[in-house]
Amino acid sequence: QVQLLESGGGLVQPGGSLRLSCAASGSIFSINAMGWYRQAPGKQRELVAAITSGGSTNYADSVKGRFTISRDNSKNTVYLQMNSLKPEDTAVYYCAAAGGRGPYYGDGDFKDKYNYWGQGTQVTVSS
C-alpha cells in the first residue's frame, strides 16, 4: 500500500510559477515511477510529467520547457516545478505512482500503469 499526498496548489497569475510536492509513504519500495496528471473541468485526465526510478523524465508537449519534474529520494517526495503558467494549465493536479513494469509514459494516458493516486491539488491560473 502506498499513500500519496499532494501539496502546493493555489492561485497564480499567468506567467507565474508554482511548485507542487507529492510525499509518498507506505510501501515506497514498490514504486517504479511517479507521475503528475491533471484534469480540467469537462476534460479527460492527462499525464503531464513522469519520472522513473532510474531518473528518466518525460513531459507532455503542452508543458515541455515550462514544467520540470524532480525527486528527492531521501524525502520520498516528487516535485513538479511549473513556470510560465498559462490559464489553460488550470486543473486539479494529481500525483500518481506506478508499481508495475513500464513503460510509464508515451502514447496513451497510462492510467492503468499508475496504481496509486493522491487526492489532487487545485491549480488555478488567472489574472
Short mmCIF file of N, CA and C in Angstrom, two decimals:
data_model
loop_
_atom_site.label_atom_id
_atom_site.label_comp_id
_atom_site.label_asym_id
_atom_site.label_seq_id
_atom_site.Cartn_x
_atom_site.Cartn_y
_atom_site.Cartn_z
N GLN A 1 0.83 -1.18 0.00
CA GLN A 1 0.00 0.00 0.00
C GLN A 1 0.87 1.25 0.00
N VAL A 2 0.53 2.19 -0.86
CA VAL A 2 1.25 3.45 -0.98
C VAL A 2 0.26 4.58 -0.78
N GLN A 3 0.65 5.53 0.02
CA GLN A 3 -0.16 6.72 0.24
C GLN A 3 0.56 7.92 -0.38
N LEU A 4 -0.19 8.74 -1.09
CA LEU A 4 0.36 9.91 -1.74
C LEU A 4 -0.39 11.15 -1.29
N LEU A 5 0.35 12.20 -1.00
CA LEU A 5 -0.25 13.44 -0.54
C LEU A 5 0.35 14.60 -1.32
N GLU A 6 -0.50 15.28 -2.10
CA GLU A 6 -0.06 16.44 -2.86
C GLU A 6 -0.21 17.71 -2.05
N SER A 7 0.62 18.68 -2.40
CA SER A 7 0.51 20.00 -1.81
C SER A 7 1.13 21.01 -2.75
N GLY A 8 0.85 22.27 -2.52
CA GLY A 8 1.48 23.34 -3.28
C GLY A 8 0.60 24.02 -4.29
N GLY A 9 -0.61 23.55 -4.48
CA GLY A 9 -1.51 24.18 -5.42
C GLY A 9 -2.00 25.52 -4.90
N GLY A 10 -2.62 26.27 -5.79
CA GLY A 10 -3.14 27.56 -5.41
C GLY A 10 -3.46 28.40 -6.62
N LEU A 11 -3.67 29.67 -6.37
CA LEU A 11 -3.98 30.64 -7.40
C LEU A 11 -2.73 31.40 -7.78
N VAL A 12 -2.47 31.49 -9.07
CA VAL A 12 -1.29 32.18 -9.57
C VAL A 12 -1.66 32.94 -10.84
N GLN A 13 -0.99 34.05 -11.07
CA GLN A 13 -1.23 34.84 -12.27
C GLN A 13 -0.57 34.20 -13.49
N PRO A 14 -1.11 34.45 -14.67
CA PRO A 14 -0.43 33.97 -15.88
C PRO A 14 1.02 34.44 -15.91
N GLY A 15 1.90 33.54 -16.30
CA GLY A 15 3.32 33.82 -16.30
C GLY A 15 4.01 33.51 -14.99
N GLY A 16 3.25 33.21 -13.97
CA GLY A 16 3.81 32.92 -12.67
C GLY A 16 4.25 31.48 -12.54
N SER A 17 4.66 31.14 -11.33
CA SER A 17 5.19 29.81 -11.06
C SER A 17 4.58 29.22 -9.80
N LEU A 18 4.52 27.91 -9.79
CA LEU A 18 4.13 27.14 -8.61
C LEU A 18 4.99 25.89 -8.56
N ARG A 19 5.19 25.40 -7.37
CA ARG A 19 5.86 24.13 -7.18
C ARG A 19 4.96 23.19 -6.39
N LEU A 20 4.62 22.08 -7.01
CA LEU A 20 3.82 21.06 -6.36
C LEU A 20 4.73 20.01 -5.74
N SER A 21 4.29 19.48 -4.62
CA SER A 21 5.02 18.42 -3.94
C SER A 21 4.11 17.23 -3.75
N CYS A 22 4.70 16.06 -3.79
CA CYS A 22 3.97 14.82 -3.54
C CYS A 22 4.81 13.95 -2.62
N ALA A 23 4.33 13.76 -1.43
CA ALA A 23 5.02 12.93 -0.45
C ALA A 23 4.44 11.53 -0.46
N ALA A 24 5.30 10.54 -0.59
CA ALA A 24 4.88 9.15 -0.63
C ALA A 24 5.22 8.46 0.68
N SER A 25 4.33 7.60 1.11
CA SER A 25 4.55 6.82 2.32
C SER A 25 3.98 5.43 2.12
N GLY A 26 4.31 4.54 3.02
CA GLY A 26 3.86 3.16 2.91
C GLY A 26 4.91 2.29 2.24
N SER A 27 4.47 1.47 1.30
CA SER A 27 5.36 0.53 0.62
C SER A 27 6.08 1.22 -0.53
N ILE A 28 6.90 2.20 -0.20
CA ILE A 28 7.53 3.01 -1.23
C ILE A 28 8.55 2.23 -2.03
N PHE A 29 9.01 1.11 -1.51
CA PHE A 29 9.97 0.29 -2.25
C PHE A 29 9.36 -0.28 -3.52
N SER A 30 8.05 -0.32 -3.58
CA SER A 30 7.36 -0.89 -4.73
C SER A 30 7.16 0.10 -5.87
N ILE A 31 7.52 1.35 -5.68
CA ILE A 31 7.29 2.38 -6.68
C ILE A 31 8.40 2.35 -7.73
N ASN A 32 8.01 2.21 -8.97
CA ASN A 32 8.96 2.21 -10.07
C ASN A 32 8.96 3.52 -10.86
N ALA A 33 7.89 4.26 -10.77
CA ALA A 33 7.80 5.54 -11.44
C ALA A 33 6.74 6.38 -10.76
N MET A 34 6.87 7.68 -10.90
CA MET A 34 5.86 8.59 -10.40
C MET A 34 5.53 9.60 -11.48
N GLY A 35 4.30 10.04 -11.47
CA GLY A 35 3.86 10.98 -12.47
C GLY A 35 2.91 12.01 -11.90
N TRP A 36 2.76 13.06 -12.67
CA TRP A 36 1.77 14.08 -12.39
C TRP A 36 0.73 14.08 -13.50
N TYR A 37 -0.50 13.94 -13.12
CA TYR A 37 -1.63 14.07 -14.02
C TYR A 37 -2.37 15.35 -13.69
N ARG A 38 -3.16 15.79 -14.65
CA ARG A 38 -4.05 16.90 -14.38
C ARG A 38 -5.37 16.67 -15.07
N GLN A 39 -6.41 17.24 -14.51
CA GLN A 39 -7.74 17.12 -15.07
C GLN A 39 -8.46 18.45 -14.93
N ALA A 40 -8.78 19.03 -16.05
CA ALA A 40 -9.55 20.25 -16.09
C ALA A 40 -11.03 19.92 -16.18
N PRO A 41 -11.90 20.82 -15.76
CA PRO A 41 -13.34 20.55 -15.83
C PRO A 41 -13.77 20.20 -17.25
N GLY A 42 -14.51 19.11 -17.37
CA GLY A 42 -15.01 18.68 -18.66
C GLY A 42 -14.00 18.01 -19.56
N LYS A 43 -12.79 17.81 -19.08
CA LYS A 43 -11.75 17.20 -19.89
C LYS A 43 -11.23 15.93 -19.24
N GLN A 44 -10.58 15.12 -20.04
CA GLN A 44 -10.01 13.88 -19.54
C GLN A 44 -8.72 14.14 -18.77
N ARG A 45 -8.45 13.24 -17.85
CA ARG A 45 -7.21 13.32 -17.10
C ARG A 45 -6.04 13.00 -18.03
N GLU A 46 -5.00 13.81 -17.96
CA GLU A 46 -3.86 13.63 -18.83
C GLU A 46 -2.57 13.60 -18.03
N LEU A 47 -1.64 12.80 -18.51
CA LEU A 47 -0.32 12.72 -17.90
C LEU A 47 0.52 13.87 -18.41
N VAL A 48 1.02 14.69 -17.51
CA VAL A 48 1.81 15.85 -17.91
C VAL A 48 3.29 15.67 -17.67
N ALA A 49 3.68 14.84 -16.72
CA ALA A 49 5.09 14.62 -16.44
C ALA A 49 5.26 13.32 -15.70
N ALA A 50 6.39 12.66 -15.91
CA ALA A 50 6.68 11.40 -15.23
C ALA A 50 8.17 11.29 -14.99
N ILE A 51 8.51 10.56 -13.95
CA ILE A 51 9.91 10.27 -13.65
C ILE A 51 10.00 8.83 -13.19
N THR A 52 10.98 8.10 -13.71
CA THR A 52 11.16 6.70 -13.36
C THR A 52 12.13 6.56 -12.21
N SER A 53 12.21 5.34 -11.70
CA SER A 53 13.16 5.06 -10.63
C SER A 53 14.60 5.29 -11.07
N GLY A 54 14.86 5.17 -12.37
CA GLY A 54 16.18 5.42 -12.90
C GLY A 54 16.47 6.88 -13.18
N GLY A 55 15.49 7.74 -12.99
CA GLY A 55 15.68 9.16 -13.17
C GLY A 55 15.28 9.71 -14.52
N SER A 56 14.79 8.87 -15.41
CA SER A 56 14.33 9.35 -16.70
C SER A 56 13.06 10.16 -16.53
N THR A 57 12.94 11.21 -17.30
CA THR A 57 11.77 12.08 -17.23
C THR A 57 11.12 12.21 -18.59
N ASN A 58 9.84 12.56 -18.56
CA ASN A 58 9.09 12.75 -19.78
C ASN A 58 7.99 13.77 -19.52
N TYR A 59 7.66 14.53 -20.55
CA TYR A 59 6.69 15.60 -20.42
C TYR A 59 5.72 15.59 -21.59
N ALA A 60 4.51 15.99 -21.30
CA ALA A 60 3.56 16.23 -22.37
C ALA A 60 4.01 17.43 -23.18
N ASP A 61 3.67 17.42 -24.46
CA ASP A 61 4.09 18.51 -25.33
C ASP A 61 3.60 19.86 -24.82
N SER A 62 2.44 19.87 -24.20
CA SER A 62 1.85 21.12 -23.75
C SER A 62 2.62 21.79 -22.63
N VAL A 63 3.49 21.05 -21.94
CA VAL A 63 4.21 21.62 -20.80
C VAL A 63 5.72 21.59 -20.98
N LYS A 64 6.20 21.04 -22.08
CA LYS A 64 7.64 20.98 -22.30
C LYS A 64 8.26 22.37 -22.29
N GLY A 65 9.37 22.47 -21.61
CA GLY A 65 10.05 23.74 -21.50
C GLY A 65 9.55 24.62 -20.39
N ARG A 66 8.41 24.26 -19.80
CA ARG A 66 7.83 25.07 -18.73
C ARG A 66 7.78 24.33 -17.39
N PHE A 67 7.54 23.03 -17.44
CA PHE A 67 7.42 22.23 -16.23
C PHE A 67 8.66 21.35 -16.07
N THR A 68 9.03 21.10 -14.83
CA THR A 68 10.13 20.21 -14.52
C THR A 68 9.73 19.28 -13.38
N ILE A 69 9.86 17.98 -13.61
CA ILE A 69 9.60 17.01 -12.56
C ILE A 69 10.93 16.58 -11.96
N SER A 70 10.97 16.45 -10.67
CA SER A 70 12.18 16.03 -9.98
C SER A 70 11.81 15.24 -8.74
N ARG A 71 12.80 14.68 -8.11
CA ARG A 71 12.54 13.87 -6.92
C ARG A 71 13.63 14.07 -5.89
N ASP A 72 13.27 13.81 -4.66
CA ASP A 72 14.21 13.78 -3.55
C ASP A 72 13.98 12.44 -2.86
N ASN A 73 14.82 11.48 -3.18
CA ASN A 73 14.62 10.13 -2.65
C ASN A 73 14.73 10.08 -1.13
N SER A 74 15.57 10.92 -0.57
CA SER A 74 15.73 10.92 0.88
C SER A 74 14.46 11.35 1.59
N LYS A 75 13.63 12.11 0.91
CA LYS A 75 12.38 12.59 1.48
C LYS A 75 11.16 11.87 0.92
N ASN A 76 11.39 10.91 0.02
CA ASN A 76 10.30 10.20 -0.64
C ASN A 76 9.29 11.17 -1.25
N THR A 77 9.82 12.16 -1.92
CA THR A 77 8.99 13.23 -2.44
C THR A 77 9.33 13.51 -3.90
N VAL A 78 8.31 13.74 -4.68
CA VAL A 78 8.47 14.16 -6.06
C VAL A 78 7.88 15.56 -6.20
N TYR A 79 8.49 16.36 -7.06
CA TYR A 79 8.10 17.73 -7.23
C TYR A 79 7.72 18.00 -8.68
N LEU A 80 6.88 18.99 -8.86
CA LEU A 80 6.59 19.50 -10.18
C LEU A 80 6.74 21.01 -10.14
N GLN A 81 7.82 21.50 -10.72
CA GLN A 81 8.04 22.93 -10.83
C GLN A 81 7.35 23.41 -12.09
N MET A 82 6.43 24.34 -11.94
CA MET A 82 5.64 24.84 -13.05
C MET A 82 5.95 26.32 -13.24
N ASN A 83 6.53 26.64 -14.37
CA ASN A 83 6.88 28.01 -14.71
C ASN A 83 6.08 28.47 -15.92
N SER A 84 6.05 29.77 -16.11
CA SER A 84 5.35 30.36 -17.25
C SER A 84 3.93 29.82 -17.37
N LEU A 85 3.23 29.81 -16.28
CA LEU A 85 1.91 29.21 -16.25
C LEU A 85 0.92 29.97 -17.12
N LYS A 86 0.03 29.21 -17.72
CA LYS A 86 -0.99 29.73 -18.61
C LYS A 86 -2.36 29.40 -18.05
N PRO A 87 -3.38 30.16 -18.42
CA PRO A 87 -4.73 29.82 -17.97
C PRO A 87 -5.14 28.39 -18.31
N GLU A 88 -4.68 27.87 -19.43
CA GLU A 88 -5.03 26.52 -19.81
C GLU A 88 -4.37 25.46 -18.94
N ASP A 89 -3.45 25.86 -18.08
CA ASP A 89 -2.87 24.93 -17.11
C ASP A 89 -3.78 24.72 -15.90
N THR A 90 -4.84 25.49 -15.81
CA THR A 90 -5.76 25.37 -14.69
C THR A 90 -6.38 23.97 -14.67
N ALA A 91 -6.24 23.29 -13.54
CA ALA A 91 -6.73 21.93 -13.41
C ALA A 91 -6.49 21.46 -11.99
N VAL A 92 -7.07 20.32 -11.67
CA VAL A 92 -6.67 19.60 -10.48
C VAL A 92 -5.50 18.72 -10.86
N TYR A 93 -4.43 18.84 -10.12
CA TYR A 93 -3.22 18.08 -10.39
C TYR A 93 -3.12 16.92 -9.42
N TYR A 94 -2.89 15.73 -9.97
CA TYR A 94 -2.83 14.51 -9.18
C TYR A 94 -1.44 13.90 -9.26
N CYS A 95 -0.93 13.52 -8.13
CA CYS A 95 0.27 12.71 -8.08
C CYS A 95 -0.11 11.25 -8.20
N ALA A 96 0.68 10.48 -8.93
CA ALA A 96 0.41 9.07 -9.12
C ALA A 96 1.71 8.28 -9.08
N ALA A 97 1.61 7.04 -8.63
CA ALA A 97 2.76 6.16 -8.53
C ALA A 97 2.49 4.85 -9.25
N ALA A 98 3.49 4.37 -9.96
CA ALA A 98 3.39 3.13 -10.71
C ALA A 98 4.23 2.06 -10.03
N GLY A 99 3.60 0.92 -9.73
CA GLY A 99 4.30 -0.16 -9.06
C GLY A 99 4.62 -1.34 -9.95
N GLY A 100 4.11 -1.36 -11.17
CA GLY A 100 4.36 -2.45 -12.09
C GLY A 100 5.46 -2.13 -13.08
N ARG A 101 5.49 -2.90 -14.15
CA ARG A 101 6.50 -2.70 -15.17
C ARG A 101 6.08 -1.61 -16.14
N GLY A 102 7.06 -0.96 -16.70
CA GLY A 102 6.82 0.08 -17.68
C GLY A 102 6.46 -0.49 -19.03
N PRO A 103 6.28 0.40 -19.99
CA PRO A 103 6.59 1.83 -19.94
C PRO A 103 5.61 2.61 -19.09
N TYR A 104 6.02 3.79 -18.69
CA TYR A 104 5.24 4.64 -17.83
C TYR A 104 4.81 5.93 -18.51
N TYR A 105 5.19 6.11 -19.75
CA TYR A 105 4.80 7.28 -20.49
C TYR A 105 4.97 6.98 -21.97
N GLY A 106 4.44 7.86 -22.77
CA GLY A 106 4.48 7.70 -24.22
C GLY A 106 3.10 7.96 -24.79
N ASP A 107 2.80 7.28 -25.89
CA ASP A 107 1.47 7.39 -26.47
C ASP A 107 0.45 6.74 -25.55
N GLY A 108 -0.63 7.45 -25.29
CA GLY A 108 -1.64 6.95 -24.39
C GLY A 108 -1.58 7.63 -23.04
N ASP A 109 -2.55 7.36 -22.20
CA ASP A 109 -2.62 8.02 -20.90
C ASP A 109 -1.96 7.25 -19.78
N PHE A 110 -1.75 5.95 -19.93
CA PHE A 110 -1.05 5.09 -18.98
C PHE A 110 -1.69 5.07 -17.60
N LYS A 111 -2.94 5.41 -17.50
CA LYS A 111 -3.58 5.43 -16.19
C LYS A 111 -3.64 4.05 -15.55
N ASP A 112 -3.66 3.00 -16.36
CA ASP A 112 -3.68 1.66 -15.80
C ASP A 112 -2.33 1.25 -15.24
N LYS A 113 -1.27 1.96 -15.58
CA LYS A 113 0.06 1.67 -15.05
C LYS A 113 0.30 2.31 -13.69
N TYR A 114 -0.41 3.36 -13.41
CA TYR A 114 -0.23 4.06 -12.15
C TYR A 114 -1.25 3.54 -11.14
N ASN A 115 -0.76 2.81 -10.18
CA ASN A 115 -1.60 2.07 -9.26
C ASN A 115 -2.13 2.90 -8.10
N TYR A 116 -1.42 3.95 -7.75
CA TYR A 116 -1.75 4.72 -6.57
C TYR A 116 -1.92 6.18 -6.95
N TRP A 117 -2.88 6.80 -6.30
CA TRP A 117 -3.24 8.18 -6.63
C TRP A 117 -3.41 9.02 -5.38
N GLY A 118 -2.98 10.26 -5.48
CA GLY A 118 -3.28 11.22 -4.44
C GLY A 118 -4.66 11.80 -4.63
N GLN A 119 -5.04 12.68 -3.73
CA GLN A 119 -6.37 13.27 -3.76
C GLN A 119 -6.47 14.48 -4.69
N GLY A 120 -5.34 15.00 -5.10
CA GLY A 120 -5.33 16.12 -6.02
C GLY A 120 -5.16 17.45 -5.32
N THR A 121 -4.59 18.39 -6.04
CA THR A 121 -4.44 19.75 -5.55
C THR A 121 -4.81 20.70 -6.69
N GLN A 122 -5.60 21.70 -6.36
CA GLN A 122 -6.11 22.62 -7.37
C GLN A 122 -5.06 23.65 -7.75
N VAL A 123 -4.87 23.81 -9.04
CA VAL A 123 -4.03 24.87 -9.58
C VAL A 123 -4.91 25.75 -10.46
N THR A 124 -4.96 27.01 -10.14
CA THR A 124 -5.75 27.96 -10.90
C THR A 124 -4.85 29.07 -11.39
N VAL A 125 -4.83 29.28 -12.70
CA VAL A 125 -4.02 30.32 -13.32
C VAL A 125 -4.97 31.35 -13.89
N SER A 126 -5.00 32.50 -13.28
CA SER A 126 -5.95 33.53 -13.67
C SER A 126 -5.44 34.89 -13.25
N SER A 127 -5.77 35.88 -14.04
CA SER A 127 -5.44 37.25 -13.70
C SER A 127 -6.54 37.92 -12.89
#
